[in-house]
Coordinates of C-alpha atoms and ligand atoms in Angstrom, one line a residue:
X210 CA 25.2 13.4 -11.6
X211 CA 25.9 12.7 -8.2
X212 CA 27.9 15.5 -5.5
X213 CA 31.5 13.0 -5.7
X214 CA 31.7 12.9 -9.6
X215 CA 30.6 16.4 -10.1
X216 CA 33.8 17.3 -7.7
X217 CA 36.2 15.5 -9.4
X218 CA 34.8 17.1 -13.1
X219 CA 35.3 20.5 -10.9
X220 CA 38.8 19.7 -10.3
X221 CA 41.8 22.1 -11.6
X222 CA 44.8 20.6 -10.6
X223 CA 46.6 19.8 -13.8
X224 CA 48.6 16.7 -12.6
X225 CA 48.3 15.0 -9.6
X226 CA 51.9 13.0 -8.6
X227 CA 51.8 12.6 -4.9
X228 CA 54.6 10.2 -4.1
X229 CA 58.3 10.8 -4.6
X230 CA 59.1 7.7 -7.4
X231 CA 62.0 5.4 -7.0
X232 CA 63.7 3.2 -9.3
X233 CA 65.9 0.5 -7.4
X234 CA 67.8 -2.5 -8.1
X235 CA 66.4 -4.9 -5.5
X236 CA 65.5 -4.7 -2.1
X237 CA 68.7 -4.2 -0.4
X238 CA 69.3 -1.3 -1.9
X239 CA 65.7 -0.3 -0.4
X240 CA 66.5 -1.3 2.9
X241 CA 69.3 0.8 2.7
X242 CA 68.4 3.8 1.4
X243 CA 65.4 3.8 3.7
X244 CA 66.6 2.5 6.8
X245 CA 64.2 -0.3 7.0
X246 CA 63.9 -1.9 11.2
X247 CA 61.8 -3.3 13.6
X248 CA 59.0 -0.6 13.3
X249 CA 58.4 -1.5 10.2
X250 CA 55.2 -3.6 9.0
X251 CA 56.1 -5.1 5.4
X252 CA 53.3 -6.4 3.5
X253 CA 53.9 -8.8 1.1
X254 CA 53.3 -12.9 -0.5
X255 CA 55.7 -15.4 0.9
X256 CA 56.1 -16.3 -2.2
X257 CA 57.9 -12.7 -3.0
X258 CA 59.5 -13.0 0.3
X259 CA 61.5 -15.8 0.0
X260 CA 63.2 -15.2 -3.4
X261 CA 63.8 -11.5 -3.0
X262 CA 64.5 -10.2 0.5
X263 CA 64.6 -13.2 3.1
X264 CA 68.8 -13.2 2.6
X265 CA 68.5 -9.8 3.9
X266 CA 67.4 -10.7 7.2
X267 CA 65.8 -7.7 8.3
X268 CA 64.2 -7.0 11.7
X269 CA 61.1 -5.7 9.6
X270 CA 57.8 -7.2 10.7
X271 CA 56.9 -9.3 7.5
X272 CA 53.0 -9.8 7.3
X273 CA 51.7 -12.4 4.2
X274 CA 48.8 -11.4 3.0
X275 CA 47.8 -15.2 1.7
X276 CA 46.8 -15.5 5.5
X277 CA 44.0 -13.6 4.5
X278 CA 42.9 -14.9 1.5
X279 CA 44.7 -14.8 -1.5
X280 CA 41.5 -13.5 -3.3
X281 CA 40.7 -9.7 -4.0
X282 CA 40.9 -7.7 -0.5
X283 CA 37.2 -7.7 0.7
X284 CA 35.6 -6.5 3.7
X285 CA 36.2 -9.3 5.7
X286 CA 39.9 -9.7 5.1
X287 CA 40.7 -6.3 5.7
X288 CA 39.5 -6.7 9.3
X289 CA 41.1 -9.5 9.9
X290 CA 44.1 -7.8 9.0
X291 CA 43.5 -4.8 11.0
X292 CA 42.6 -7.1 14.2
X293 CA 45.9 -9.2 13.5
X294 CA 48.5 -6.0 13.0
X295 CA 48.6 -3.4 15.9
X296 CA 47.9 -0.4 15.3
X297 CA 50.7 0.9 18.0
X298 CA 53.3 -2.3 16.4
X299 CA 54.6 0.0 13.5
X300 CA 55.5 3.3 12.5
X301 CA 55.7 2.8 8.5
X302 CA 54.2 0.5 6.2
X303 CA 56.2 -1.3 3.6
X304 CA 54.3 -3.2 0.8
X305 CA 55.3 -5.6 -2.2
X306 CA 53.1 -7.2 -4.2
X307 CA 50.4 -6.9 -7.0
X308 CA 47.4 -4.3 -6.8
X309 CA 45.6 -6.2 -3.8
X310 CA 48.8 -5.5 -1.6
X311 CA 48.7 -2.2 -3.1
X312 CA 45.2 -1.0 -1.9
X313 CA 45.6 -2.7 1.3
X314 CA 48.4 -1.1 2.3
X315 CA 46.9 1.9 1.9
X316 CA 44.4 0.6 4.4
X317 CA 47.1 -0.1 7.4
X318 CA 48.8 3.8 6.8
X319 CA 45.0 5.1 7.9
X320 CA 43.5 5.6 11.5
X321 CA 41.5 2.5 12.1
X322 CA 37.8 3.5 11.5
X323 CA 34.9 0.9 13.4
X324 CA 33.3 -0.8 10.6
X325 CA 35.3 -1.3 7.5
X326 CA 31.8 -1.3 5.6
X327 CA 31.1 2.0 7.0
X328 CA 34.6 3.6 5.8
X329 CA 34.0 2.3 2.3
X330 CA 30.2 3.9 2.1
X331 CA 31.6 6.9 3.1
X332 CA 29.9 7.1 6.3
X333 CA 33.5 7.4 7.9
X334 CA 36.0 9.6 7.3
X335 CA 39.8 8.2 6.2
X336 CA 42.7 9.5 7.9
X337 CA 46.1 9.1 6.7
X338 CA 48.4 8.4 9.5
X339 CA 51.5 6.6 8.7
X340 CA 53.9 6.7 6.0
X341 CA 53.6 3.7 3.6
X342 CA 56.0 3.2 0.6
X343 CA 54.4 0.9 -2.3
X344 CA 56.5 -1.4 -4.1
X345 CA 54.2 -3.0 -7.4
X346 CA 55.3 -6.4 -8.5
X347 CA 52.2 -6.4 -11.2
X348 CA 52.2 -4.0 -13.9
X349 CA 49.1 -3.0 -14.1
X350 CA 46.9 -1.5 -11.4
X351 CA 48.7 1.7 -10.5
X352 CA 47.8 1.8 -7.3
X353 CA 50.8 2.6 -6.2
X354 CA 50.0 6.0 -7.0
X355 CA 46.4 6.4 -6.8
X356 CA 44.1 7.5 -4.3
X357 CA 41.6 4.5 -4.9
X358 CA 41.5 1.4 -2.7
X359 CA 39.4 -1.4 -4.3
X360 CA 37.2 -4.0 -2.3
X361 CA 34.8 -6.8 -2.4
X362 CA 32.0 -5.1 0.2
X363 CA 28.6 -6.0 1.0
X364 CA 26.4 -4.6 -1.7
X365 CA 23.6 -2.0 -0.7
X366 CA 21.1 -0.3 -2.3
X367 CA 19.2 2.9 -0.6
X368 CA 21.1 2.2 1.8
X369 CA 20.2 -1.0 2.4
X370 CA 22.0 -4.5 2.0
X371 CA 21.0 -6.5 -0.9
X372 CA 22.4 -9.7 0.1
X373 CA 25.2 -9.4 -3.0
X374 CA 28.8 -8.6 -3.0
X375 CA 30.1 -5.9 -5.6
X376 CA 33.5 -4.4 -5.8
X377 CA 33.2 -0.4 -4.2
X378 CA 36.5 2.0 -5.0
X379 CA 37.3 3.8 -1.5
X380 CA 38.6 7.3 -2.7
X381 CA 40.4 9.8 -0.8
X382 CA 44.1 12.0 -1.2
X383 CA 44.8 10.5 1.8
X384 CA 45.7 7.5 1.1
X385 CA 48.1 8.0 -2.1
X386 CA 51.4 6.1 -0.5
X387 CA 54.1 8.5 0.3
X388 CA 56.8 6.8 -2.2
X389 CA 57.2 4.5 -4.3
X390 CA 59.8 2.6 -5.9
X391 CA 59.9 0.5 -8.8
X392 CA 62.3 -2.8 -8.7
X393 CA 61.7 -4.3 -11.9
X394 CA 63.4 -7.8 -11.1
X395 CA 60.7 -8.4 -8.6
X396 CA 58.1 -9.0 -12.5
X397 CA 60.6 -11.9 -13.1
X398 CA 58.0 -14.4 -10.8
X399 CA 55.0 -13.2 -11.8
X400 CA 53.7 -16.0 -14.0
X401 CA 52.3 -15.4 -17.7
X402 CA 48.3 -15.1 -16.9
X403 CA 48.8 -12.7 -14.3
X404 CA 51.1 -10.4 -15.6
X405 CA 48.9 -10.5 -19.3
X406 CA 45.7 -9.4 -17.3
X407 CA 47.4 -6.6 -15.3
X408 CA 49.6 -5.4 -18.5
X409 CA 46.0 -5.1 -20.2
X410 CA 44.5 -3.4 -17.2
X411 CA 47.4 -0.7 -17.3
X412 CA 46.8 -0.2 -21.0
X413 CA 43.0 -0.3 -20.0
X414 CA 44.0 3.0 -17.7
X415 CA 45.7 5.1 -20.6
X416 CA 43.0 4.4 -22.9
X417 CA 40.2 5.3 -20.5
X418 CA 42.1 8.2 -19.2
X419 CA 43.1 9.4 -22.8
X420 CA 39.1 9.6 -24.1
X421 CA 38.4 10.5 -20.7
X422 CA 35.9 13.8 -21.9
X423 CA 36.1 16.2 -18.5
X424 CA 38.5 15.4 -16.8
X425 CA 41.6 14.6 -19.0
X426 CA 44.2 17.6 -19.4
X427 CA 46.8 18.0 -21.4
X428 CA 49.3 16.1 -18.9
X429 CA 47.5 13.4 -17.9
X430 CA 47.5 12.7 -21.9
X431 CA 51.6 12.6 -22.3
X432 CA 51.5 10.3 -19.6
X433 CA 48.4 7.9 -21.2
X434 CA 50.2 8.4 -24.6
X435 CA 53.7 7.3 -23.6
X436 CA 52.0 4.3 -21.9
X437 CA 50.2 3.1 -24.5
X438 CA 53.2 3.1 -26.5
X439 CA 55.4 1.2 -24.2
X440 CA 52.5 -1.4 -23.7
X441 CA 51.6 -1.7 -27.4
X442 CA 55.7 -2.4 -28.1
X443 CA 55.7 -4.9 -25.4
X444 CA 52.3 -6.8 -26.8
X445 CA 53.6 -6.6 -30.5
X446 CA 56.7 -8.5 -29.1
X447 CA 54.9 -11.1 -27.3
X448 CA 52.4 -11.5 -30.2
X449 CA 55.4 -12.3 -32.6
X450 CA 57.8 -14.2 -30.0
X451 CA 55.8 -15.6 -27.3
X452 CA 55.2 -15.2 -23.8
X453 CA 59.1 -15.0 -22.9
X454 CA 59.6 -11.8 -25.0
X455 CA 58.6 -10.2 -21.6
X456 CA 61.2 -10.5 -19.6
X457 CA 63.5 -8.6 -21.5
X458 CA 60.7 -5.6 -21.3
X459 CA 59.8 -5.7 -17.3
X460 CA 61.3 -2.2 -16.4
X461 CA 59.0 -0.8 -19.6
X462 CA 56.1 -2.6 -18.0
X463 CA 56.1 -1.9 -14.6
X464 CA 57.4 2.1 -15.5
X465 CA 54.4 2.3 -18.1
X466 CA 51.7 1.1 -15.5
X467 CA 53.1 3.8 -13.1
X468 CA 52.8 6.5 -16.0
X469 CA 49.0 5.0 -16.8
X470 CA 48.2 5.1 -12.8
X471 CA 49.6 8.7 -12.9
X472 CA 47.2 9.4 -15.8
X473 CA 44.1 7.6 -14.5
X474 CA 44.5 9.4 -10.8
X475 CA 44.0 12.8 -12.8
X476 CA 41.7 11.7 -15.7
X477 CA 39.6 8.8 -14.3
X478 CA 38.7 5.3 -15.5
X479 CA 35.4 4.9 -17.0
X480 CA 32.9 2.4 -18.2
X481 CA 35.0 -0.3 -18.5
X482 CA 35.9 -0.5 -15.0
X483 CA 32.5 0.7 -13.6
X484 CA 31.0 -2.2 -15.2
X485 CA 33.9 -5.1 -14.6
X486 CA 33.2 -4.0 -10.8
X487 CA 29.6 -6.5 -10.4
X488 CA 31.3 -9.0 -12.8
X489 CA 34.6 -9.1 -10.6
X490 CA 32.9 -8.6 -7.2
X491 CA 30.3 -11.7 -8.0
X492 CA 32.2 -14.2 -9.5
X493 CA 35.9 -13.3 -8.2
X494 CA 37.4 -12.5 -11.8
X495 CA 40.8 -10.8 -11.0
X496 CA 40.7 -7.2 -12.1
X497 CA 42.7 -7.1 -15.3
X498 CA 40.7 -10.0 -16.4
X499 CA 37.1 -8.7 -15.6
X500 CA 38.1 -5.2 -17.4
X501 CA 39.8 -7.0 -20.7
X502 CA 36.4 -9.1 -21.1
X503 CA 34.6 -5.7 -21.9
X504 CA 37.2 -3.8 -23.0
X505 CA 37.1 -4.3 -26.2
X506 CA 33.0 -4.4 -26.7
X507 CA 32.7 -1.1 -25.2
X508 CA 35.8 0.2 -27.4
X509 CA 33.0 -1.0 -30.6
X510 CA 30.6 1.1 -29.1
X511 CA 32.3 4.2 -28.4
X512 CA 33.6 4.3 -32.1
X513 CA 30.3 3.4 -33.5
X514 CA 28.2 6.6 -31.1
X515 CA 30.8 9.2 -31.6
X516 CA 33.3 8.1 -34.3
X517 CA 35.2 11.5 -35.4
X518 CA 35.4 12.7 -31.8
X519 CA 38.1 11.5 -28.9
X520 CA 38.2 7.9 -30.5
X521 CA 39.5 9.1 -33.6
X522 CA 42.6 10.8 -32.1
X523 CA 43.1 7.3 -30.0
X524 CA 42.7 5.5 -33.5
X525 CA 45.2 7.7 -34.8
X526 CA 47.5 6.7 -31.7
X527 CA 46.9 3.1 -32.2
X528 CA 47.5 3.2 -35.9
X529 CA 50.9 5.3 -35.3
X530 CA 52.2 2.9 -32.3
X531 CA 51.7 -0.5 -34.5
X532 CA 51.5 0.5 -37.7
X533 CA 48.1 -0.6 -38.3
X534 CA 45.0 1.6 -40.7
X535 CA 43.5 3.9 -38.6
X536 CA 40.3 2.8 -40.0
X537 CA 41.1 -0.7 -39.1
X538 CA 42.5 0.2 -35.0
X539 CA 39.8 -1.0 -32.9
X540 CA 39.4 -4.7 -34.6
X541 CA 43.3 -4.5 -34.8
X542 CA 43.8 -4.0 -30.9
X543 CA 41.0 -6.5 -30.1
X544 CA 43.5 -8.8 -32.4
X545 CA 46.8 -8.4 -30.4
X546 CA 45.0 -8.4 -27.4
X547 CA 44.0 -11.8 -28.4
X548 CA 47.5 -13.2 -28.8
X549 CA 48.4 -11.6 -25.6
X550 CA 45.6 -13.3 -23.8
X551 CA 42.6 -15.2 -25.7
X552 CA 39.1 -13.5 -25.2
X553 CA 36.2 -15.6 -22.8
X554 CA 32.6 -14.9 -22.9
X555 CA 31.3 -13.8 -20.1
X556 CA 29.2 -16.6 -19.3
X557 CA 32.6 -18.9 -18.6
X558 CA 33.4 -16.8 -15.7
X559 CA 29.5 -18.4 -14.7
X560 CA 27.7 -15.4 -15.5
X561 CA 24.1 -15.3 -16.2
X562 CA 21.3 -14.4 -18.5
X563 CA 19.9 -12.6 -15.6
X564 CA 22.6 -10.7 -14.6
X565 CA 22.4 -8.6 -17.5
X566 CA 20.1 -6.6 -16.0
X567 CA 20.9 -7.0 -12.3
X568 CA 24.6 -5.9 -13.1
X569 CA 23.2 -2.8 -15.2
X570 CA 21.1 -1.6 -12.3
X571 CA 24.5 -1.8 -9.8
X572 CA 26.6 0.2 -12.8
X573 CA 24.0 3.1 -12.4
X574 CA 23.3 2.5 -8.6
X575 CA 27.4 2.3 -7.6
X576 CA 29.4 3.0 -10.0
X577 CA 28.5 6.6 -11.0
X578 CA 32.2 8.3 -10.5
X579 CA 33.5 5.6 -13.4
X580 CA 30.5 6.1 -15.9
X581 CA 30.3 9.6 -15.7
X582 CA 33.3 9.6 -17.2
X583 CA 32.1 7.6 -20.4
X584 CA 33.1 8.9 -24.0
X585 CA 29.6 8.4 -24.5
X586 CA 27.7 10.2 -22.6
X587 CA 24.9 9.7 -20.7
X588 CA 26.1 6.2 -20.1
X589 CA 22.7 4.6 -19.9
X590 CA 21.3 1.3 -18.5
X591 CA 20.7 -0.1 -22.0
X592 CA 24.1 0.4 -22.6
X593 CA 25.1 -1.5 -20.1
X594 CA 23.0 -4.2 -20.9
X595 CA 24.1 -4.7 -24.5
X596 CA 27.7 -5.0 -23.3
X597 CA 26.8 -7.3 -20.9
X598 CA 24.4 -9.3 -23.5
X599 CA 27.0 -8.8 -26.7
X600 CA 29.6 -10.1 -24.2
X601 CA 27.5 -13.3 -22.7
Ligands
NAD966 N1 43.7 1.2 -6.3 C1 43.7 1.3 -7.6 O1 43.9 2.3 -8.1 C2 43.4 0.0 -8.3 C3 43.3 0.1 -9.7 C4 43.1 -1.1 -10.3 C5 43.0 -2.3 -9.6 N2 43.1 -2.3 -8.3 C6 43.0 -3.6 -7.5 O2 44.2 -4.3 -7.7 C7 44.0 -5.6 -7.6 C8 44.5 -6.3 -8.9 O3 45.9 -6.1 -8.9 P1 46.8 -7.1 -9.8 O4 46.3 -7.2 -11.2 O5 48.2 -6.5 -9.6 O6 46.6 -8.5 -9.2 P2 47.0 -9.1 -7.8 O7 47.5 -8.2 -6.8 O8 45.8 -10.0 -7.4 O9 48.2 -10.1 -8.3 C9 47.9 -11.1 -9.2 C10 48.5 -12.4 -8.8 O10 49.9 -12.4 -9.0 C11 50.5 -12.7 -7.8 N3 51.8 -12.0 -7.8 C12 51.9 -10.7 -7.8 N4 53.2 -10.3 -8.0 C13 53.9 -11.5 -8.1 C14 55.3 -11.8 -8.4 N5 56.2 -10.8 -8.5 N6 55.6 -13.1 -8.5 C15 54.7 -14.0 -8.4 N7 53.4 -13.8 -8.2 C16 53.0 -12.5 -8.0 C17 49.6 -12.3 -6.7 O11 49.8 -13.0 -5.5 C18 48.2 -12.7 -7.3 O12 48.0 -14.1 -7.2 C19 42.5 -5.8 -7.5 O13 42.3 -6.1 -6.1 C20 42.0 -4.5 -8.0 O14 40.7 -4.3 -7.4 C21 43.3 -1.2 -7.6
FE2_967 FE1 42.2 -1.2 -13.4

């Protein structure tokens, strides 16, 4: 096991809530409660601009960040951003928007380091400098309270570039946002697909965190359990009446994300995400996508390695939460995920035969904080491989 991952096994703190959390109305009550002026950088989509805080007319500075790209931050984008906001223009960083605003937020409250590629490698320290306060309109990621910022970088092994792209986790305290506040009204635009994919991803968090074998504690589980069982409700909803049936939930959304980003920060994400990082990085699957299209595969394997450990006690969850056997959870939950969102193969996203193995090799090479925290255990390259292949 590598120094980074045996650290975070070795860590004692019980619960790890770093930002003061905020429930609001809308934005105006924001901008008042915070004082919001001209030193402020807000980071946001037009798109969330326009409907929810242009009639406030704020001196703020409002940055877009679909000047960038509208993809997954990468490398590149993040220093065009950094060349494109002064470093000396603001004094606090304001952002609104899904987990890719999120993580880059982060980004803009730290000391600008000379290479983005370096920082991410680890080869430069982050400093946190600036207050930022994270407003998710997803409800998935967490990120508003997590110390991970996620981008598509370069790809390297040994220390040298491979010529790929693959999606690296930049993980420091320092860059937890200093609050957060949720506004639920601002999940009323977020169109169907996107809000399916990041409501799986959060439920994605609890579940890894809750089988989670070293790092889990008995806090970080309240908060996994109590998401799953506001996610669950919301899914059983939508599978019975439809897509709308969200939009009476959107405050249990968005607060059960926060709770599964509270318990992932303490008890880790796992396989699932260490091996939707090549698939995401490569072909540009968003996140909650990427994870859901091995979620459930990998779910099938734990249960069949290890069946009367962790699993059985999140069998036991499921089966309490829906009503469902116990016996019958994991094919169950790969069923209402279905009606939530319908399954693809892997190969639709245009992956191919050979990057069964190729993607395996990056999992062990990369992604070693996320599969040492498998419920099965060691996660080996084979294993990879059959998810991959069983997923194709
Ligand atoms: N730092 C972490 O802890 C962490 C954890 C998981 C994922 N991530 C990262 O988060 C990102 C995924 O986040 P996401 O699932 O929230 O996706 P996202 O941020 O890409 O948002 C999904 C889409 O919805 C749009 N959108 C967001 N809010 C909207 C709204 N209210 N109305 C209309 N459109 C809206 C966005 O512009 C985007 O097109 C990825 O970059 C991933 O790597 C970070
Ligand atoms: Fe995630």
């Amino acid at each position: 096991m590598d120094a980074f991952s045996k650290a975070l096994q070795a860590d004692k703190r019980e619960i790890i809530i770093a930002p003061t959390i905020y429930k609001m109305a809308d934005f105006g009550q924001l901008a008042e409660e915070f004082g919001l002026g001209e030193r402020d950088v807000v980071l946001t989509n037009e798109f969330i601009y326009k409907p929810f805080m242009e009639s406030y007319n704020l001196p703020c500075q409002y940055i877009f960040q679909e000047k960038y790209g509208l993809l997954e931050p990468s490398e590149e984008m993040i220093e065009m951003m950094y060349e494109d906001i002064k470093y000396d223009s603001y004094d606090r960083v304001i952002a609104v928007g899904g987990g890719a605003i999120m993580d880059l937020c982060k980004l803009l409250g730290c000391k600008r380091p000379s290479s983005v590629h370096e920082m991410y490698f680890k080869r430069e320290p982050v400093i946190h400098e600036k207050e930022v306060i994270a407003i998710p309109t997803t409800c998935g990621t967490g990120s508003e309270v997590t110390n991970i910022s996620v981008a598509i970088v370069k790809d390297e092994k040994d220390g040298v570039l491979t010529g790929g792209e693959t999606k690296l986790g930049l993980v420091s305290d320092d860059i937890i946002p200093n609050k957060v506040v949720m506004i639920p009204k601002f999940l009323e635009t977020l169109p169907y697909r996107p809000f399916a994919t990041s409501a799986i991803d959060a439920l994605i968090h609890a579940t890894e965190s809750f089988l989670s074998p070293h790092r889990k504690t008995l806090t970080s589980e309240m908060y996994s359990v109590r998401a799953m069982e506001l996610i669950l409700e919301g899914f059983r909803r939508i599978g019975e009446d439809g897509p709308d049936a969200r939009l009476g939930y959107l405050d249990e959304f968005v607060t059960a994300s926060n709770m599964a980003g509270i318990a992932f920060l303490k008890a880790g994400c796992a396989t699932v995400h260490g091996m939707s990082f090549p698939l995401g990085g490569t072909y540009h699957v968003p996140h909650g996508e990427s994870n859901y299209a091995l979620f459930g595969k990998i779910l099938e394997i734990y249960d069949e390695k290890d069946p009367d450990g962790e699993i059985m006690r999140f069998k036991e969850l499921v089966a309490r939460i829906t009503g469902c056997e116990v016996a019958n959870a994991i094919p169950y939950l790969n069923e209402l995920l279905e009606k939530v969102l319908p399954l693809k193969p892997l190969h639709e996203y245009g992956f191919k035969e050979e990057d069964i193995e190729a993607f395996a090799d990056s999992v062990e090479a990369n992604q070693q904080r996320l599969i040492t925290n498998s419920y099965v255990l060691p996660w080996t390259k084979e294993l990879s491989m059959r998810v991959y292949r069983e997923c194709f």
